[in-house]
Short mmCIF file of C-alpha atoms in Angstrom, two decimals:
data_model
loop_
_atom_site.label_atom_id
_atom_site.label_comp_id
_atom_site.label_asym_id
_atom_site.label_seq_id
_atom_site.Cartn_x
_atom_site.Cartn_y
_atom_site.Cartn_z
CA MET K 1 95.29 43.28 -85.63
CA SER K 2 96.58 46.00 -87.93
CA VAL K 3 95.56 49.78 -87.35
CA THR K 4 93.31 50.99 -90.62
CA VAL K 5 95.49 54.46 -91.51
CA SER K 6 93.35 56.87 -93.92
CA LEU K 7 94.96 58.69 -96.92
CA GLU K 8 94.34 61.99 -94.46
CA ASP K 9 96.20 60.64 -91.82
CA LEU K 10 99.58 59.63 -94.17
CA THR K 11 99.13 63.01 -96.05
CA ALA K 12 99.39 64.78 -92.61
CA ARG K 13 102.33 62.83 -91.57
CA LEU K 14 103.75 63.26 -94.94
CA GLU K 15 103.68 66.71 -94.58
CA GLN K 16 104.53 66.91 -90.29
CA LEU K 17 107.99 65.07 -91.58
CA GLU K 18 108.03 67.41 -94.17
CA SER K 19 108.06 70.42 -92.21
CA GLU K 20 110.31 68.72 -88.88
CA ALA K 21 112.79 66.98 -91.25
CA ALA K 22 113.59 70.80 -93.00
CA ALA K 23 114.21 72.52 -89.57
CA ALA K 24 116.35 69.60 -88.33
CA ILE K 25 118.87 69.63 -91.54
CA ALA K 26 118.98 73.24 -91.35
CA GLY K 27 119.88 73.30 -87.46
CA ALA K 28 122.39 70.69 -87.76
CA GLY K 29 125.95 72.01 -86.83
CA SER K 30 128.22 68.62 -88.36
CA ALA K 31 128.61 66.31 -90.48
CA ALA K 32 127.66 63.14 -88.14
CA GLU K 33 124.73 65.61 -87.46
CA LEU K 34 123.49 64.97 -91.21
CA GLU K 35 124.35 61.57 -91.03
CA GLU K 36 122.66 60.36 -88.21
CA LEU K 37 119.36 62.68 -89.33
CA ARG K 38 119.70 60.85 -93.01
CA VAL K 39 119.41 57.47 -91.23
CA GLY K 40 116.71 58.89 -89.02
CA LEU K 41 114.46 60.01 -92.12
CA LEU K 42 115.64 57.86 -94.70
CA GLY K 43 117.16 54.47 -93.11
CA LYS K 44 114.98 51.27 -93.59
CA LYS K 45 113.68 52.06 -90.17
CA GLY K 46 113.66 55.81 -90.27
CA ARG K 47 110.16 57.73 -90.42
CA LEU K 48 109.40 57.69 -94.38
CA SER K 49 110.09 54.01 -94.49
CA ALA K 50 107.41 54.13 -91.38
CA VAL K 51 104.92 55.57 -93.47
CA LEU K 52 105.10 53.26 -96.68
CA GLY K 53 105.13 50.73 -94.52
CA ALA K 54 101.44 51.91 -93.26
CA MET K 55 100.37 52.64 -96.97
CA GLY K 56 99.58 49.09 -97.04
CA THR K 57 96.46 49.77 -95.25
CA LEU K 58 94.75 51.91 -98.03
CA PRO K 59 92.78 50.93 -100.38
CA GLY K 60 94.70 50.31 -104.15
CA ALA K 61 93.11 53.38 -105.95
CA GLU K 62 94.83 55.60 -103.18
CA ARG K 63 98.25 53.93 -102.44
CA PRO K 64 99.74 55.62 -105.64
CA VAL K 65 98.84 58.86 -104.17
CA ILE K 66 101.16 58.52 -101.12
CA GLY K 67 103.90 56.28 -103.27
CA GLN K 68 104.27 59.28 -105.42
CA ARG K 69 104.42 61.97 -102.28
CA ALA K 70 106.76 59.96 -100.41
CA ASN K 71 109.04 59.81 -103.60
CA VAL K 72 108.93 63.78 -103.59
CA LEU K 73 109.70 64.81 -100.38
CA LYS K 74 112.22 61.81 -100.42
CA GLN K 75 114.14 63.65 -102.89
CA GLN K 76 113.39 66.92 -101.34
CA LEU K 77 115.06 65.57 -98.13
CA GLN K 78 118.08 64.12 -99.89
CA THR K 79 119.09 67.70 -101.53
CA LEU K 80 118.44 69.12 -98.42
CA LEU K 81 120.92 66.43 -96.87
CA SER K 82 123.45 67.22 -99.46
CA GLU K 83 123.27 71.05 -99.85
CA ARG K 84 123.59 71.13 -95.77
CA LEU K 85 126.61 69.08 -95.97
CA GLU K 86 128.26 71.50 -98.34
CA ALA K 87 127.52 74.08 -96.67
CA LEU K 88 128.98 73.03 -93.85
CA ASN K 89 132.04 71.87 -96.00
CA SER K 90 132.51 74.82 -96.95
CA ALA K 91 132.31 76.79 -93.24
CA ALA K 92 135.03 74.29 -92.27
CA MET K 93 137.36 75.23 -95.37
CA ALA K 94 136.70 78.63 -95.09
CA ALA K 95 137.62 78.53 -91.29
CA ARG K 96 140.84 77.00 -91.65
CA ILE K 97 141.81 79.02 -94.72
CA ALA K 98 141.36 82.23 -92.43
CA ARG K 99 142.55 80.50 -89.40
CA GLU K 100 145.88 79.08 -91.34
CA SER K 101 146.60 82.18 -93.81
CA LEU K 102 149.59 84.19 -94.24
CA ASP K 103 149.93 88.04 -93.92
CA VAL K 104 151.60 88.95 -96.56
CA THR K 105 152.31 92.40 -95.43
CA ALA K 106 153.42 91.21 -92.36
CA PRO K 107 157.15 91.92 -92.32
CA SER K 108 160.05 89.06 -93.53
CA ARG K 109 161.47 86.66 -90.77
CA PHE K 110 163.88 85.27 -92.58
CA VAL K 111 166.77 84.21 -90.74
CA PRO K 112 170.54 84.83 -92.98
CA VAL K 113 172.77 81.74 -92.55
CA GLY K 114 175.69 82.25 -90.15
CA ARG K 115 179.01 81.64 -91.23
CA ARG K 116 182.64 81.24 -89.15
CA HIS K 117 184.14 84.01 -87.47
CA PRO K 118 187.34 85.30 -89.32
CA LEU K 119 189.27 84.40 -86.33
CA ILE K 120 187.38 81.12 -85.62
CA SER K 121 187.96 80.15 -89.44
CA THR K 122 191.95 81.21 -88.47
CA ILE K 123 192.18 78.82 -85.42
CA GLU K 124 190.84 76.71 -87.59
CA GLU K 125 193.61 76.49 -90.10
CA ILE K 126 195.99 76.69 -88.21
CA VAL K 127 195.12 73.67 -86.07
CA ASP K 128 194.13 71.92 -89.43
CA ILE K 129 198.15 72.48 -91.12
CA PHE K 130 199.31 71.23 -87.14
CA SER K 131 197.53 68.39 -87.42
CA GLY K 132 198.65 67.52 -90.70
CA LEU K 133 202.02 67.72 -89.05
CA GLY K 134 201.50 65.59 -86.97
CA TYR K 135 200.73 67.86 -83.67
CA ARG K 136 197.55 67.20 -81.69
CA VAL K 137 195.24 69.92 -79.69
CA SER K 138 195.53 70.61 -75.73
CA GLU K 139 193.45 72.99 -74.14
CA GLY K 140 193.53 74.24 -70.52
CA PRO K 141 192.02 76.95 -68.24
CA GLU K 142 191.77 80.44 -68.77
CA ILE K 143 192.32 81.53 -65.42
CA GLU K 144 195.75 80.70 -64.10
CA THR K 145 197.67 80.55 -60.62
CA ASP K 146 201.25 82.29 -60.74
CA TYR K 147 203.37 78.88 -61.23
CA TYR K 148 202.04 77.41 -64.51
CA ASN K 149 201.61 81.53 -65.87
CA PHE K 150 205.21 82.42 -65.09
CA THR K 151 207.37 80.48 -62.87
CA ALA K 152 207.59 77.06 -64.29
CA LEU K 153 208.15 79.19 -67.74
CA ASN K 154 211.24 80.48 -66.31
CA ILE K 155 209.81 83.71 -65.63
CA PRO K 156 210.68 84.22 -61.72
CA GLU K 157 209.06 86.97 -58.90
CA HIS K 158 210.32 90.49 -60.29
CA HIS K 159 211.49 88.69 -63.37
CA PRO K 160 211.64 91.81 -66.08
CA ALA K 161 209.61 89.38 -68.49
CA ARG K 162 206.74 90.21 -66.58
CA ASP K 163 206.01 93.71 -67.05
CA MET K 164 205.46 92.92 -70.80
CA GLN K 165 202.97 90.66 -69.23
CA ASP K 166 200.92 92.51 -67.04
CA THR K 167 197.72 90.84 -66.69
CA PHE K 168 194.61 91.13 -64.77
CA TYR K 169 194.54 89.58 -61.45
CA LEU K 170 191.76 88.09 -59.18
CA GLN K 171 191.38 88.15 -55.34
CA ASP K 172 192.49 85.10 -54.51
CA GLY K 173 195.82 85.73 -56.25
CA ARG K 174 194.80 83.51 -59.41
CA LEU K 175 195.35 85.60 -62.93
CA LEU K 176 193.70 85.65 -66.34
CA ARG K 177 196.45 84.08 -68.37
CA THR K 178 198.76 85.81 -70.83
CA HIS K 179 199.45 83.47 -72.58
CA THR K 180 198.88 80.02 -73.46
CA SER K 181 201.83 77.94 -72.47
CA PRO K 182 200.37 77.38 -69.55
CA VAL K 183 198.96 74.29 -71.08
CA GLN K 184 201.65 72.92 -72.48
CA ILE K 185 203.13 72.51 -68.47
CA ARG K 186 200.13 70.91 -67.60
CA HIS K 187 200.27 68.55 -70.81
CA LEU K 188 203.88 67.81 -69.94
CA GLU K 189 202.52 66.72 -66.19
CA THR K 190 200.77 64.08 -67.13
CA ASN K 191 202.04 63.46 -70.48
CA PRO K 192 205.91 62.28 -70.34
CA PRO K 193 208.02 63.01 -73.64
CA PRO K 194 208.24 62.63 -77.07
CA VAL K 195 205.02 65.44 -76.96
CA ARG K 196 204.09 67.31 -80.07
CA VAL K 197 200.86 69.82 -78.59
CA ILE K 198 199.82 72.84 -80.11
CA ALA K 199 197.15 74.76 -77.79
CA PRO K 200 195.27 77.46 -79.10
CA GLY K 201 192.96 79.74 -77.20
CA ARG K 202 191.85 83.10 -75.30
CA VAL K 203 194.51 85.09 -73.79
CA TYR K 204 194.66 88.31 -71.95
CA ARG K 205 197.18 91.45 -71.01
CA ARG K 206 196.34 94.68 -69.70
CA ASP K 207 197.60 96.37 -73.52
CA ALA K 208 195.87 99.82 -74.19
CA VAL K 209 193.64 99.35 -76.82
CA ASP K 210 194.44 100.79 -80.13
CA ALA K 211 194.77 99.73 -84.00
CA THR K 212 197.01 96.29 -83.59
CA HIS K 213 196.64 95.73 -79.56
CA SER K 214 193.80 94.68 -77.71
CA PRO K 215 193.27 93.22 -73.67
CA VAL K 216 191.75 89.85 -75.21
CA PHE K 217 193.05 88.07 -78.30
CA HIS K 218 193.70 84.80 -79.30
CA GLN K 219 196.95 82.65 -79.25
CA VAL K 220 198.63 79.30 -80.79
CA GLU K 221 201.21 77.76 -79.44
CA VAL K 222 203.84 75.17 -80.37
CA LEU K 223 205.91 72.34 -78.26
CA ALA K 224 207.87 69.59 -79.50
CA ILE K 225 209.57 67.68 -76.90
CA ASP K 226 211.80 64.34 -77.88
CA GLU K 227 215.16 63.19 -78.07
CA GLY K 228 217.59 64.57 -80.60
CA LEU K 229 215.65 67.57 -81.72
CA ALA K 230 217.51 70.61 -82.78
CA PHE K 231 216.73 74.28 -84.32
CA THR K 232 217.14 72.68 -87.53
CA HIS K 233 213.78 71.11 -86.70
CA LEU K 234 212.92 73.75 -85.28
CA ARG K 235 213.02 76.02 -88.92
CA GLY K 236 211.93 73.10 -90.81
CA THR K 237 208.81 73.22 -89.17
CA VAL K 238 207.87 76.80 -88.45
CA THR K 239 208.65 77.47 -92.19
CA ALA K 240 206.63 74.43 -93.34
CA PHE K 241 203.53 75.98 -91.54
CA LEU K 242 204.10 79.47 -92.66
CA GLN K 243 204.33 78.36 -95.95
CA ARG K 244 201.58 76.28 -95.70
CA PHE K 245 199.38 79.21 -94.37
CA PHE K 246 200.68 82.29 -96.60
CA GLY K 247 201.85 80.77 -99.72
CA ASP K 248 205.63 79.68 -101.20
CA LEU K 249 207.18 83.10 -99.86
CA PRO K 250 210.67 83.65 -98.29
CA VAL K 251 211.07 83.21 -94.31
CA ARG K 252 213.73 84.59 -92.28
CA PHE K 253 214.60 84.35 -88.76
CA ARG K 254 216.05 86.86 -86.41
CA ALA K 255 217.57 86.15 -82.95
CA SER K 256 215.28 87.16 -80.48
CA TYR K 257 214.82 86.72 -76.37
CA PHE K 258 212.47 84.85 -74.68
CA PRO K 259 212.52 83.71 -70.94
CA PHE K 260 211.71 80.22 -71.56
CA THR K 261 213.51 79.22 -74.82
CA GLU K 262 217.47 79.65 -75.70
CA PRO K 263 218.27 80.61 -78.35
CA SER K 264 215.12 81.93 -79.98
CA ALA K 265 214.34 83.95 -82.48
CA GLU K 266 211.55 85.81 -84.54
CA VAL K 267 210.50 85.28 -87.29
CA ASP K 268 209.07 87.08 -90.20
CA VAL K 269 207.69 86.21 -93.93
CA GLN K 270 208.04 88.54 -97.23
CA TRP K 271 204.35 89.80 -97.52
CA ARG K 272 203.80 91.80 -100.73
CA GLY K 273 207.18 93.26 -101.05
CA ARG K 274 208.00 93.50 -97.40
CA TRP K 275 209.01 92.33 -93.77
CA LEU K 276 206.45 91.27 -91.41
CA GLU K 277 206.64 89.76 -87.99
CA VAL K 278 204.46 87.45 -87.97
CA MET K 279 205.92 84.26 -84.54
CA GLY K 280 208.35 84.18 -82.35
CA CYS K 281 209.85 80.40 -81.66
CA GLY K 282 212.74 78.77 -79.59
CA MET K 283 214.46 76.04 -78.49
CA VAL K 284 212.92 74.77 -74.68
CA ASP K 285 215.29 76.16 -72.25
CA PRO K 286 217.03 73.61 -70.17
CA ALA K 287 215.84 75.59 -66.94
CA VAL K 288 212.19 74.38 -67.88
CA LEU K 289 212.94 71.07 -68.75
CA GLU K 290 214.32 70.69 -65.43
CA GLY K 291 211.41 72.07 -63.76
CA MET K 292 209.11 69.57 -65.39
CA GLY K 293 210.96 67.11 -63.57
CA LEU K 294 213.12 66.14 -67.62
CA ASP K 295 216.67 65.28 -68.17
CA PRO K 296 218.11 68.13 -70.52
CA GLU K 297 221.08 65.94 -71.12
CA ARG K 298 218.20 63.09 -72.62
CA TRP K 299 215.40 65.45 -73.85
CA SER K 300 215.03 68.61 -75.93
CA GLY K 301 212.49 70.75 -77.56
CA PHE K 302 211.29 73.53 -79.46
CA ALA K 303 208.07 75.98 -78.69
CA ALA K 304 206.60 78.72 -81.04
CA GLY K 305 203.89 80.78 -80.14
CA LEU K 306 201.71 82.87 -82.82
CA GLY K 307 198.91 85.66 -82.36
CA VAL K 308 195.91 84.85 -84.45
CA GLU K 309 194.25 88.26 -84.76
CA ARG K 310 197.93 89.33 -86.37
CA PHE K 311 198.06 86.07 -89.05
CA CYS K 312 194.31 86.91 -89.82
CA MET K 313 195.05 91.01 -90.20
CA VAL K 314 198.14 90.08 -92.61
CA ARG K 315 195.74 87.31 -94.55
CA HIS K 316 192.96 89.39 -95.11
CA GLY K 317 194.22 93.26 -95.12
CA ILE K 318 192.21 94.47 -92.27
CA ASP K 319 193.84 97.71 -90.75
CA ASP K 320 192.46 97.33 -87.55
CA ILE K 321 192.41 94.77 -84.30
CA ARG K 322 189.33 96.56 -83.18
CA ARG K 323 187.38 95.60 -86.45
CA LEU K 324 187.91 91.78 -85.29
CA TYR K 325 185.29 92.47 -81.94
CA THR K 326 182.87 95.12 -83.01
CA SER K 327 180.33 92.78 -84.19
CA ASP K 328 179.77 94.55 -86.88
CA LEU K 329 178.03 92.60 -89.92
CA ARG K 330 179.23 94.86 -92.58
CA PHE K 331 182.36 93.71 -92.17
CA LEU K 332 181.59 89.76 -90.97
CA GLU K 333 179.91 90.06 -94.09
CA GLN K 334 183.36 89.86 -96.27
CA PHE K 335 184.23 86.55 -94.98
#
């Protein structure tokens, strides 16, 4: 049974729909809410469609009035929906811009690119040269025992050489190593000859701090043990290394003394018109070989040692060793 409605009833329903829809659209807080409203108002089963469906009970002369009024309302609602959606999108974009904006007045957070410290780059270059000569790197602890740091290197207790290498002692009798030679002893304990190793690392001595001395510095020591090695092999190796590092410069060897090598020599290079002492070397003392259980009649070897800071200072013309440890960027940025 159909229900008869009048023109006045449908007009009133359209007016009510207009006011309620405008309020609902204005109060929508998201695009999803707007879409839900659009379907409820303008969809096939929406409120406007319901009014148009009831229009069929009106006399033919009254139907165009309601149809025209409904079309106007539909256009009004579509405009309100579109304007509200645009407003919501604009507000969301403004919030995002505010949230992600950059304060151009804030100080820069630029972090400069790091670079190698001159001591590190010097060690790496020395290691590269000896690696090319067939040597491999060996490392050991910086806290050593008296045996590895002194006794095994032919420096017994009360030997005068200990005075030249006074170091820092711990309560348990151990000490901070004064050279990287203990690495060579430790390597020979587990690696029978022939061996060719270099031992770079940090060492410690109780030296007064001045332009050329520091209680903490770095060394690279070289050891070669094989059958038939002679001083000529030592001289050739050291000369090849120094001329690779400093350039094709004159190199000279001067007789010297070290408790763990015999014969021993100091090595100089002619740098910028004058002779500079750069390292020490010598043939491994037979007493050291015997202490390691090696037959000195069969095995022979040579050792050499250098101070990394010395090489770095000569190469770069640095006048004070303390500059290498101050962390002054004005100095370090030159390298």
